[in-house]
mmCIF file of C-alpha atoms in Angstrom:
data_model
loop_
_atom_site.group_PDB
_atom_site.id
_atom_site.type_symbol
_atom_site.label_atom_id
_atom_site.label_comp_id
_atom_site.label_asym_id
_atom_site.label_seq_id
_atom_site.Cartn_x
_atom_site.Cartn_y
_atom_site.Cartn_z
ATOM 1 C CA UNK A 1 229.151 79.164 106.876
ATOM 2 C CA UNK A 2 232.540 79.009 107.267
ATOM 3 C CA UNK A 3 235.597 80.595 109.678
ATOM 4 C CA UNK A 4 235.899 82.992 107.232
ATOM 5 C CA UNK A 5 232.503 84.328 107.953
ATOM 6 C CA UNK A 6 232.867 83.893 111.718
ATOM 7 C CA UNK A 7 236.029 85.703 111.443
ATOM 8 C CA UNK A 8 234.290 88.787 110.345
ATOM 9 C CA UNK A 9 231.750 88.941 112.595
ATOM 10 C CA UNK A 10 234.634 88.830 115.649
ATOM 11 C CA UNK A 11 235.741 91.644 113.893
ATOM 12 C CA UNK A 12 232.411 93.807 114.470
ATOM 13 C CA UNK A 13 232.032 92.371 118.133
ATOM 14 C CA UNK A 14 231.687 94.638 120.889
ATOM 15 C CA UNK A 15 233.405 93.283 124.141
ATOM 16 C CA UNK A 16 230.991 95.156 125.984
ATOM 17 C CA UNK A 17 228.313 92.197 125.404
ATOM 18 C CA UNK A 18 230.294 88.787 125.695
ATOM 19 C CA UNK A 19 229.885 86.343 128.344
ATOM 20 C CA UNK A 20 232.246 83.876 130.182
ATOM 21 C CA UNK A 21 230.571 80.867 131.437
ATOM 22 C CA UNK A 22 232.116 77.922 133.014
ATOM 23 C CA UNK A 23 230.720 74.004 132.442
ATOM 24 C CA UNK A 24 230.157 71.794 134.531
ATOM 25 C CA UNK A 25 229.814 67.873 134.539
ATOM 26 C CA UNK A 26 228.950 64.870 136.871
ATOM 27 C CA UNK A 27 228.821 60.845 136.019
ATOM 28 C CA UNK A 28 227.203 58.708 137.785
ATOM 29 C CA UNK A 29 227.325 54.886 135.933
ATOM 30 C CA UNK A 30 225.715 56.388 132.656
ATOM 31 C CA UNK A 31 223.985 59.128 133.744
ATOM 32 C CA UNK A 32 225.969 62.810 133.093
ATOM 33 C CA UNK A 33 224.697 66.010 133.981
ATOM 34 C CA UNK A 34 226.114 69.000 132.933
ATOM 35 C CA UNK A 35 225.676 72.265 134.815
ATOM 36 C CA UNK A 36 226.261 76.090 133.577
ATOM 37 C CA UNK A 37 227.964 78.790 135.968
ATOM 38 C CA UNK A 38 227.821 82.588 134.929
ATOM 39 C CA UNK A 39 230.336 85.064 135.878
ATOM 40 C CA UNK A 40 230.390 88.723 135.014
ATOM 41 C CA UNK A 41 233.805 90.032 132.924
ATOM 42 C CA UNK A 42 234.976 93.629 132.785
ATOM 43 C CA UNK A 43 235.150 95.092 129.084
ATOM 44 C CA UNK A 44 239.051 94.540 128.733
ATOM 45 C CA UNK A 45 238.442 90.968 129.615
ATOM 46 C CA UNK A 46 235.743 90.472 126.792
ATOM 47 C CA UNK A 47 238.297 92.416 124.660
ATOM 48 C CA UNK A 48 240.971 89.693 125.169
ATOM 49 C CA UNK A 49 238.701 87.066 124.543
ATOM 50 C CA UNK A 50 237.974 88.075 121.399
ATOM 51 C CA UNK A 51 241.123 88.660 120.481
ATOM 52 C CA UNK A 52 242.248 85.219 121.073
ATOM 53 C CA UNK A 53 239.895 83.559 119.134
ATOM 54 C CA UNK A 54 240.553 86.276 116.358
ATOM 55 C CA UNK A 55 244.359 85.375 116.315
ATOM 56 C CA UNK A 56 243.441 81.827 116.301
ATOM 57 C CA UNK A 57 241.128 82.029 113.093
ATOM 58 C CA UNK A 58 243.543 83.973 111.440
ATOM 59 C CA UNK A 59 246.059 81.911 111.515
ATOM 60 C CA UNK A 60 243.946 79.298 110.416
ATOM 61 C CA UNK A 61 242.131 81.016 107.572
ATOM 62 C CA UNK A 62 245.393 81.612 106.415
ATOM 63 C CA UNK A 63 246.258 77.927 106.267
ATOM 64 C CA UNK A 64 247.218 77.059 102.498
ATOM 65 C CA UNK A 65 244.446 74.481 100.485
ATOM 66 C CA UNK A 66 242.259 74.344 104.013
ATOM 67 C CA UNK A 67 239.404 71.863 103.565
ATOM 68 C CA UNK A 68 235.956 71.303 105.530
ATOM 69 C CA UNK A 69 234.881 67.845 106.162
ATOM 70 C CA UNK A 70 232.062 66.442 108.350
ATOM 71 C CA UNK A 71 232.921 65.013 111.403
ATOM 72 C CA UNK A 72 233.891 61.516 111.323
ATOM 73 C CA UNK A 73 235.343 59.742 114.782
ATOM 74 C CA UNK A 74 237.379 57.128 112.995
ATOM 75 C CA UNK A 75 239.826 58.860 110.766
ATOM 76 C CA UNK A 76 242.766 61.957 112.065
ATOM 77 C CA UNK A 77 243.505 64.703 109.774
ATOM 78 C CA UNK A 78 246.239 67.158 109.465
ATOM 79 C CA UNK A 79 246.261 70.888 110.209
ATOM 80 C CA UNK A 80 244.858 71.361 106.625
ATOM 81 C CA UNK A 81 241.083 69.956 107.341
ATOM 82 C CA UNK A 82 237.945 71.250 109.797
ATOM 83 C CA UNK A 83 235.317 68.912 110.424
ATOM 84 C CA UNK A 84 232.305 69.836 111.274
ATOM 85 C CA UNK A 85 229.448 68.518 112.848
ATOM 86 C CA UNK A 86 225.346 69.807 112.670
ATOM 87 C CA UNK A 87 223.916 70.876 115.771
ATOM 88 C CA UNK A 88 221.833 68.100 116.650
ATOM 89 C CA UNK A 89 224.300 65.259 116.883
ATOM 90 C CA UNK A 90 226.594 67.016 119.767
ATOM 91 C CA UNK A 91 225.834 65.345 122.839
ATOM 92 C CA UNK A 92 223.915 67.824 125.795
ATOM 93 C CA UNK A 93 224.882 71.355 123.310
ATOM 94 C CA UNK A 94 221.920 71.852 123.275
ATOM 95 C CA UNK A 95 220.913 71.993 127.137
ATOM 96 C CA UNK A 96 224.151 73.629 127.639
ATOM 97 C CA UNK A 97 223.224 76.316 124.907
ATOM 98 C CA UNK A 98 219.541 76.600 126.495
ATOM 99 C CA UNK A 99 221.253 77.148 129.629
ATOM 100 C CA UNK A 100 223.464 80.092 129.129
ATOM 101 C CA UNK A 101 220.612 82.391 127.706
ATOM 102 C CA UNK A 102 219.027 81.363 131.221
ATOM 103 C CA UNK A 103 218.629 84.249 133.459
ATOM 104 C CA UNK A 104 218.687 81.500 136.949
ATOM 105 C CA UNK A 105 222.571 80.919 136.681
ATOM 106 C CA UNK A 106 224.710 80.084 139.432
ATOM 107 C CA UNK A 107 227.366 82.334 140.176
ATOM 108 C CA UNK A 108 231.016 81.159 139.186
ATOM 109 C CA UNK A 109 233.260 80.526 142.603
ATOM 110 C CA UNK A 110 236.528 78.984 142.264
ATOM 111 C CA UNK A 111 236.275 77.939 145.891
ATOM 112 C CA UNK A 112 233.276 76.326 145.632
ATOM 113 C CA UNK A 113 232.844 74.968 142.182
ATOM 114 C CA UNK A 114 233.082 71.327 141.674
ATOM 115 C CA UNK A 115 233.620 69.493 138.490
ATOM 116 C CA UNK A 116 234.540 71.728 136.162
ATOM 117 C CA UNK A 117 234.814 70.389 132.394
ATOM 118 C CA UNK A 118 234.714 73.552 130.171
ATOM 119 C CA UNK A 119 234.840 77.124 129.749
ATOM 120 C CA UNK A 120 232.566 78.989 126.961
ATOM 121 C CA UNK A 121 232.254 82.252 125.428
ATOM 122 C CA UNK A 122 229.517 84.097 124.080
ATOM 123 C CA UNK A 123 229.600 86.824 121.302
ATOM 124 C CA UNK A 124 227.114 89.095 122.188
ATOM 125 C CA UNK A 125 223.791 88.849 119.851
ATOM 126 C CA UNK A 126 226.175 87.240 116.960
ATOM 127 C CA UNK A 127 225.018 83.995 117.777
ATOM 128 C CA UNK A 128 228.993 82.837 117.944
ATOM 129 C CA UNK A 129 230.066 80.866 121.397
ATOM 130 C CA UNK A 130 233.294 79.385 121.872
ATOM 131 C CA UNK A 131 234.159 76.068 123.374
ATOM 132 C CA UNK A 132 237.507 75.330 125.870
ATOM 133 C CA UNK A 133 238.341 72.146 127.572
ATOM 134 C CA UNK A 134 238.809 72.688 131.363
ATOM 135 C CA UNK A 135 242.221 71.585 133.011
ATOM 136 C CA UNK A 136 243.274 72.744 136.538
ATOM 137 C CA UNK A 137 246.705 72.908 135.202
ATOM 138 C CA UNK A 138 246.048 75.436 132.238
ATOM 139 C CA UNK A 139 243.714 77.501 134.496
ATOM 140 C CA UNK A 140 245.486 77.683 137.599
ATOM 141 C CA UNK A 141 249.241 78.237 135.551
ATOM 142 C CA UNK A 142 250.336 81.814 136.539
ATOM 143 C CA UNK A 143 252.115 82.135 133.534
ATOM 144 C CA UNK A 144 249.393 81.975 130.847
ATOM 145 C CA UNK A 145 248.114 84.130 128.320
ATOM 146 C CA UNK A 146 244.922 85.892 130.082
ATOM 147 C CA UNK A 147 245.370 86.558 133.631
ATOM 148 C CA UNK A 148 242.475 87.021 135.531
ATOM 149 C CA UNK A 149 241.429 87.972 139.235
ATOM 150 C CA UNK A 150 238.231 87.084 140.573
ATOM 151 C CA UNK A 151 236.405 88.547 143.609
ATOM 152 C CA UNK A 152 232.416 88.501 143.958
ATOM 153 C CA UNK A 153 231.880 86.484 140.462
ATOM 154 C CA UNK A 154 233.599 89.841 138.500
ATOM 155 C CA UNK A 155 236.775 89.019 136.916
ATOM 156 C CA UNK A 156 239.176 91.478 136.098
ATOM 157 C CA UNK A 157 242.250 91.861 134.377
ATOM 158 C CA UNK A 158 244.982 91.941 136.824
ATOM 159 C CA UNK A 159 248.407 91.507 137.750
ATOM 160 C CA UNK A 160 247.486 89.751 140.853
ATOM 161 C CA UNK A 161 246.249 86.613 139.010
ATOM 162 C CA UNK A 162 244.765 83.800 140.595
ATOM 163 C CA UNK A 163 242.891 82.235 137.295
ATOM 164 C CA UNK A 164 244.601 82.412 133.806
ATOM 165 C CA UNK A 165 243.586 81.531 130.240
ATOM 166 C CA UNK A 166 245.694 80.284 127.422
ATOM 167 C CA UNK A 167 245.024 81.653 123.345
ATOM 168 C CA UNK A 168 242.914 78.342 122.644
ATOM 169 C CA UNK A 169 239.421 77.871 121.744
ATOM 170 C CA UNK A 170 238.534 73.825 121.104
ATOM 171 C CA UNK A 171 235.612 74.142 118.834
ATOM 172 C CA UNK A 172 233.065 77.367 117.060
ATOM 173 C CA UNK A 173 229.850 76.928 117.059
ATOM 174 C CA UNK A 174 227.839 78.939 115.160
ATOM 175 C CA UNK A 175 224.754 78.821 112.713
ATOM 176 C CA UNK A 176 223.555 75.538 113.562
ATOM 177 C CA UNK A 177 227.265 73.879 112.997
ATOM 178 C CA UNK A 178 230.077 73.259 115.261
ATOM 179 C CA UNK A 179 233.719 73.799 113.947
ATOM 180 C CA UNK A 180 235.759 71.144 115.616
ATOM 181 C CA UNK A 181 239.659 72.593 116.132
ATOM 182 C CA UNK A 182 241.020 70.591 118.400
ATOM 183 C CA UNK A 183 239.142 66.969 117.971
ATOM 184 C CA UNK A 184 240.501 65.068 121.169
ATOM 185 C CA UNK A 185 238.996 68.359 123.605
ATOM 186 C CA UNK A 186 235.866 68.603 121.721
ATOM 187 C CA UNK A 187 235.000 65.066 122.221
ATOM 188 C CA UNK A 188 236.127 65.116 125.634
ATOM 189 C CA UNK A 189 233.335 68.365 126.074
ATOM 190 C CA UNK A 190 230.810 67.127 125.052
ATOM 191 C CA UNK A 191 231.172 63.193 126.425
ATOM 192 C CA UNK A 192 231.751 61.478 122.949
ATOM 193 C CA UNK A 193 233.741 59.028 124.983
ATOM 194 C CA UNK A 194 231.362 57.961 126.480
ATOM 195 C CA UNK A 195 228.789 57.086 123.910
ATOM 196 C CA UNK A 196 231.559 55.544 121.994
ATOM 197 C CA UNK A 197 231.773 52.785 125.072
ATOM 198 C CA UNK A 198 228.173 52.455 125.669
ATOM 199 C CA UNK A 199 228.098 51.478 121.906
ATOM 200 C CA UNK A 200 230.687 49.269 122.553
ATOM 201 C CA UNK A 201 229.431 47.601 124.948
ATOM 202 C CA UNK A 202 225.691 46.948 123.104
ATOM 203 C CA UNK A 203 227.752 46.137 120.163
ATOM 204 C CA UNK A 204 230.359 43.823 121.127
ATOM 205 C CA UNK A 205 228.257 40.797 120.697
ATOM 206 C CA UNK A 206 229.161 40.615 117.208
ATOM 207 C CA UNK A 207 232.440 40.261 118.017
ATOM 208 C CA UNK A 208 231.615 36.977 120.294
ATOM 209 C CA UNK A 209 229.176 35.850 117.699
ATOM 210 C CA UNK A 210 232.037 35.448 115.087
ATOM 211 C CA UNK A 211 234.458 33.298 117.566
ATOM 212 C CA UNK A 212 237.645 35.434 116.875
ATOM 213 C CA UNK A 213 239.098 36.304 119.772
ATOM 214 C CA UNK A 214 239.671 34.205 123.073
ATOM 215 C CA UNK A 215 239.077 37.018 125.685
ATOM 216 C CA UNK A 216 236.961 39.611 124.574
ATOM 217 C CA UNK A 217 236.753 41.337 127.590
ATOM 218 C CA UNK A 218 240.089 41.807 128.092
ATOM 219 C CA UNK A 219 239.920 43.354 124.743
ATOM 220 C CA UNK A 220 237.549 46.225 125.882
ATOM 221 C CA UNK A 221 239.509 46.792 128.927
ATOM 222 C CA UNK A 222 242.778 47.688 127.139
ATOM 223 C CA UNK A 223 240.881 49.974 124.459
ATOM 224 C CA UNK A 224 238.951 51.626 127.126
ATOM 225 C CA UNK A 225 241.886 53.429 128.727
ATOM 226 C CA UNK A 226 242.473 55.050 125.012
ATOM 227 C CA UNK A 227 240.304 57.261 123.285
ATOM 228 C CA UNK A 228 241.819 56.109 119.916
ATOM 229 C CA UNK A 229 241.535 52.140 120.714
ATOM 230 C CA UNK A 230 237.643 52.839 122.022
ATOM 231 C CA UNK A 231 237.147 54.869 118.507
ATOM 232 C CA UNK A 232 238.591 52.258 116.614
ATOM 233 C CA UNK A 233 236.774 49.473 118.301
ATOM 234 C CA UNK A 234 233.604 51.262 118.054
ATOM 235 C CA UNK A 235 234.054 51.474 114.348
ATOM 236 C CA UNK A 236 234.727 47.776 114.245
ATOM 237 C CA UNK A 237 231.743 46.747 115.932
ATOM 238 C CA UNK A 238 229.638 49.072 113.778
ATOM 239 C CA UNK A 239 230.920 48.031 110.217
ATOM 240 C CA UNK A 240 229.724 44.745 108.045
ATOM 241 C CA UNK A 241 234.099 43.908 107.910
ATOM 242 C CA UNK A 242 233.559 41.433 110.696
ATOM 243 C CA UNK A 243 231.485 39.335 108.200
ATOM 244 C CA UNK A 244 233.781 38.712 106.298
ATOM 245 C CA UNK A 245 236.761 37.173 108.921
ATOM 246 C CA UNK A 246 236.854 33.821 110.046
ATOM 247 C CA UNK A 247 239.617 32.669 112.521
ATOM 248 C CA UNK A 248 241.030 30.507 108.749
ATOM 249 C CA UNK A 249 241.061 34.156 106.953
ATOM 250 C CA UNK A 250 242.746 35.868 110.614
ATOM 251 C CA UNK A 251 245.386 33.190 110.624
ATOM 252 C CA UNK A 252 246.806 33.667 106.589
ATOM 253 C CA UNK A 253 246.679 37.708 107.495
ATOM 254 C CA UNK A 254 249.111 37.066 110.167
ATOM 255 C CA UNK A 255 251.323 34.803 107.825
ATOM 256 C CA UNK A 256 251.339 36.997 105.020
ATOM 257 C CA UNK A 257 252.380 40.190 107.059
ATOM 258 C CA UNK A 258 254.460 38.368 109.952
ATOM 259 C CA UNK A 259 252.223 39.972 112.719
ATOM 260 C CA UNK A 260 253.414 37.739 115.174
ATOM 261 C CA UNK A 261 250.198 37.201 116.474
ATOM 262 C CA UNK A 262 249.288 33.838 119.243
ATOM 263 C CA UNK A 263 246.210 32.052 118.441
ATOM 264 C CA UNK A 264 244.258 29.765 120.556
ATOM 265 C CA UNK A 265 243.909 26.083 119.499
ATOM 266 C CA UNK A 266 240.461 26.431 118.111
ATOM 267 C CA UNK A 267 242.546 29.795 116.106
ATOM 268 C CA UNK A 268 240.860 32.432 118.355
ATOM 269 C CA UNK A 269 243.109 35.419 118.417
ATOM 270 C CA UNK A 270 244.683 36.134 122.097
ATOM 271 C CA UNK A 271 245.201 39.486 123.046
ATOM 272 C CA UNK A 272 247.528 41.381 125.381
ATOM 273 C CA UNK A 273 248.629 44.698 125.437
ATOM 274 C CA UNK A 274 251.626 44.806 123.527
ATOM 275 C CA UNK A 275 249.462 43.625 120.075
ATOM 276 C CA UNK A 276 246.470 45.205 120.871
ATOM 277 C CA UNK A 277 246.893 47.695 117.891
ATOM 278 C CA UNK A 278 247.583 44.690 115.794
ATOM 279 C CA UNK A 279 244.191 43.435 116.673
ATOM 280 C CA UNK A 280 242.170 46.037 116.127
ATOM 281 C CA UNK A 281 244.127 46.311 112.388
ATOM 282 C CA UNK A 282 243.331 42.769 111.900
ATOM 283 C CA UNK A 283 239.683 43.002 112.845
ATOM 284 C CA UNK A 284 239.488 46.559 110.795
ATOM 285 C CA UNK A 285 240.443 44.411 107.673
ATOM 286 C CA UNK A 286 243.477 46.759 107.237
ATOM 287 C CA UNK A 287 246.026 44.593 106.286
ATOM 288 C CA UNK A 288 244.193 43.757 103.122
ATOM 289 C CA UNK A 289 242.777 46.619 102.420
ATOM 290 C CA UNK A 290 243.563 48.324 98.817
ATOM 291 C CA UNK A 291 244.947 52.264 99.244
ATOM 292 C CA UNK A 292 242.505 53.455 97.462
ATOM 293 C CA UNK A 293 239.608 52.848 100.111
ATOM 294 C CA UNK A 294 241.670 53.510 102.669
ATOM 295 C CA UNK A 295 240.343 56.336 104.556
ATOM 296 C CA UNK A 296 242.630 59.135 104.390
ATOM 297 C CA UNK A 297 241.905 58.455 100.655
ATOM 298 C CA UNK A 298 237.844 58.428 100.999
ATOM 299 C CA UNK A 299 238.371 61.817 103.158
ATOM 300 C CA UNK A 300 238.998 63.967 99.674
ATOM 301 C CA UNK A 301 235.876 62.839 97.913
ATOM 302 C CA UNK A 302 234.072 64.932 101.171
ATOM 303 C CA UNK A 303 235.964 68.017 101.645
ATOM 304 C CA UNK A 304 235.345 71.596 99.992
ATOM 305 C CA UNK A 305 237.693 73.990 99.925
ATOM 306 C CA UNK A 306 237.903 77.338 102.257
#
């Protein structure tokens, strides 16, 4: 099922039955707990919901050789690809989905609402809802696309805004699949951070077991403040290249390709934040990696065209 398909039933959509809901999340350690908030939304409201998401497809249906791939957390692709993902490996869509068909929702307040992650929309019976990050500064800007005025949960469509939208949607879901459109936000949604850093963390023993770097949690603390250094970490702790380093291996890599790496006297690698990228390269076997198993290069043996 592709946007194609979703695209068309937008088209046959009556405003009349979609829903804005707003998300909700909490951390505490490792626990999260995400909550759902209903509102109520006048027609013309539902109207320009739709239409945003319709302008959005449209201009990506229109997109020249556009490719689906499934959703991989280690490799970025241009505006030409859409990964996608099944169902069942999105973190808490499911509760969230059970949630919004619940008739015992808490009303949306502005005032009083706490930690809010997300906004979603839901097409009617088409079984289409729409995924937004949450930032105070795109909701709260007076200037964007949707305005919005809300007294006793109803939002209207006013002049007098005090909550606006912008022409975004993050991710589709749809049919059992989730159509990822803006990768960073959709991870950030649904907490794929997260379990990227608990893997890390059960994980990074095979980093100490192989002796290659002097401080390795100094390492974790410099990825962890980047969502692409924890991604590419993660995939280094998951993958069989660390078997195949060795501190002798480590030290011709940064010869050959004048990394200007430091080493350690027993040839452990030291890290600091200026060669931290360098690092993760090194330890990612990149360096001596032929192009044509590079990823960007495995990506085309996956996709299908639009």
């Amino acid at each position: 099922m592709m946007l194609k398909e979703i695209k068309r039933k937008l088209d046959d959509a009556s405003p009349d039955y979609t829903g804005l809901f707003f998300i909700t999340r909490k951390k505490r350690r490792e626990e999260i707990e995400y909550s759902v908030l209903r509102t109520k939304i006048t027609a013309d409201i539902g109207e320009a919901l739709i239409t945003i998401v319709k302008q959005q497809l449209s201009k990506l249906i229109e997109t020249v050789d556009l490719e689906y791939i499934e959703y991989n957390p280690a490799i970025n692709l241009d505006k030409n690809h859409v990964e996608t993902i099944k169902r069942e490996e999105v973190h808490y869509l499911d509760e969230i989905l059970r949630d919004m068909n619940s008739a015992d929702l808490n009303i949306f307040d502005m005032k009083q609402s706490k930690n809010l992650w997300a906004y979603a929309i839901k097409i009617g019976n088409s079984g289409i809802t729409l995924f937004r990050k949450y930032t105070e500064k795109r909701i709260l800007d007076i200037k964007g696309w949707i305005p919005l005025f809300v007294q006793n949960g109803v939002f209207n469509k006013l002049t007098d805004s005090i909550l606006t939208m912008d022409k975004y949607i993050d991710c589709i879901y749809y049919d059992g699949k989730m159509f990822i459109l803006d990768k960073i936000h959709f991870e950030k949604i649904f907490s794929f951070m997260d379990k990227f850093i608990l893997e890390i963390d059960a994980n990074v023993c095979h980093l100490e077991e192989k002796s290659l770097v002097e401080d390795i949690a100094a390492l974790q603390k410099l990825c962890k403040s980047d969502p692409r250094k924890i991604k590419k970490l993660n995939k280094v702790l998951k993958s069989d290249i660390l078997n195949s380093l060795n501190t002798k291996r480590i030290s011709e890599i940064n010869r050959q390709y004048n990394l200007d790496l430091n080493f350690t006297e027993d040839g452990k690698i030291i890290v600091s934040p200026k060669n931290i990228w360098t690092v993760l390269r090194v330890l990612d076997d990149e360096y001596l990696e032929s192009p044509m198993t590079d990823n960007k290069y495995e990506v085309h043996s996956k996709v299908r065209a639009a």
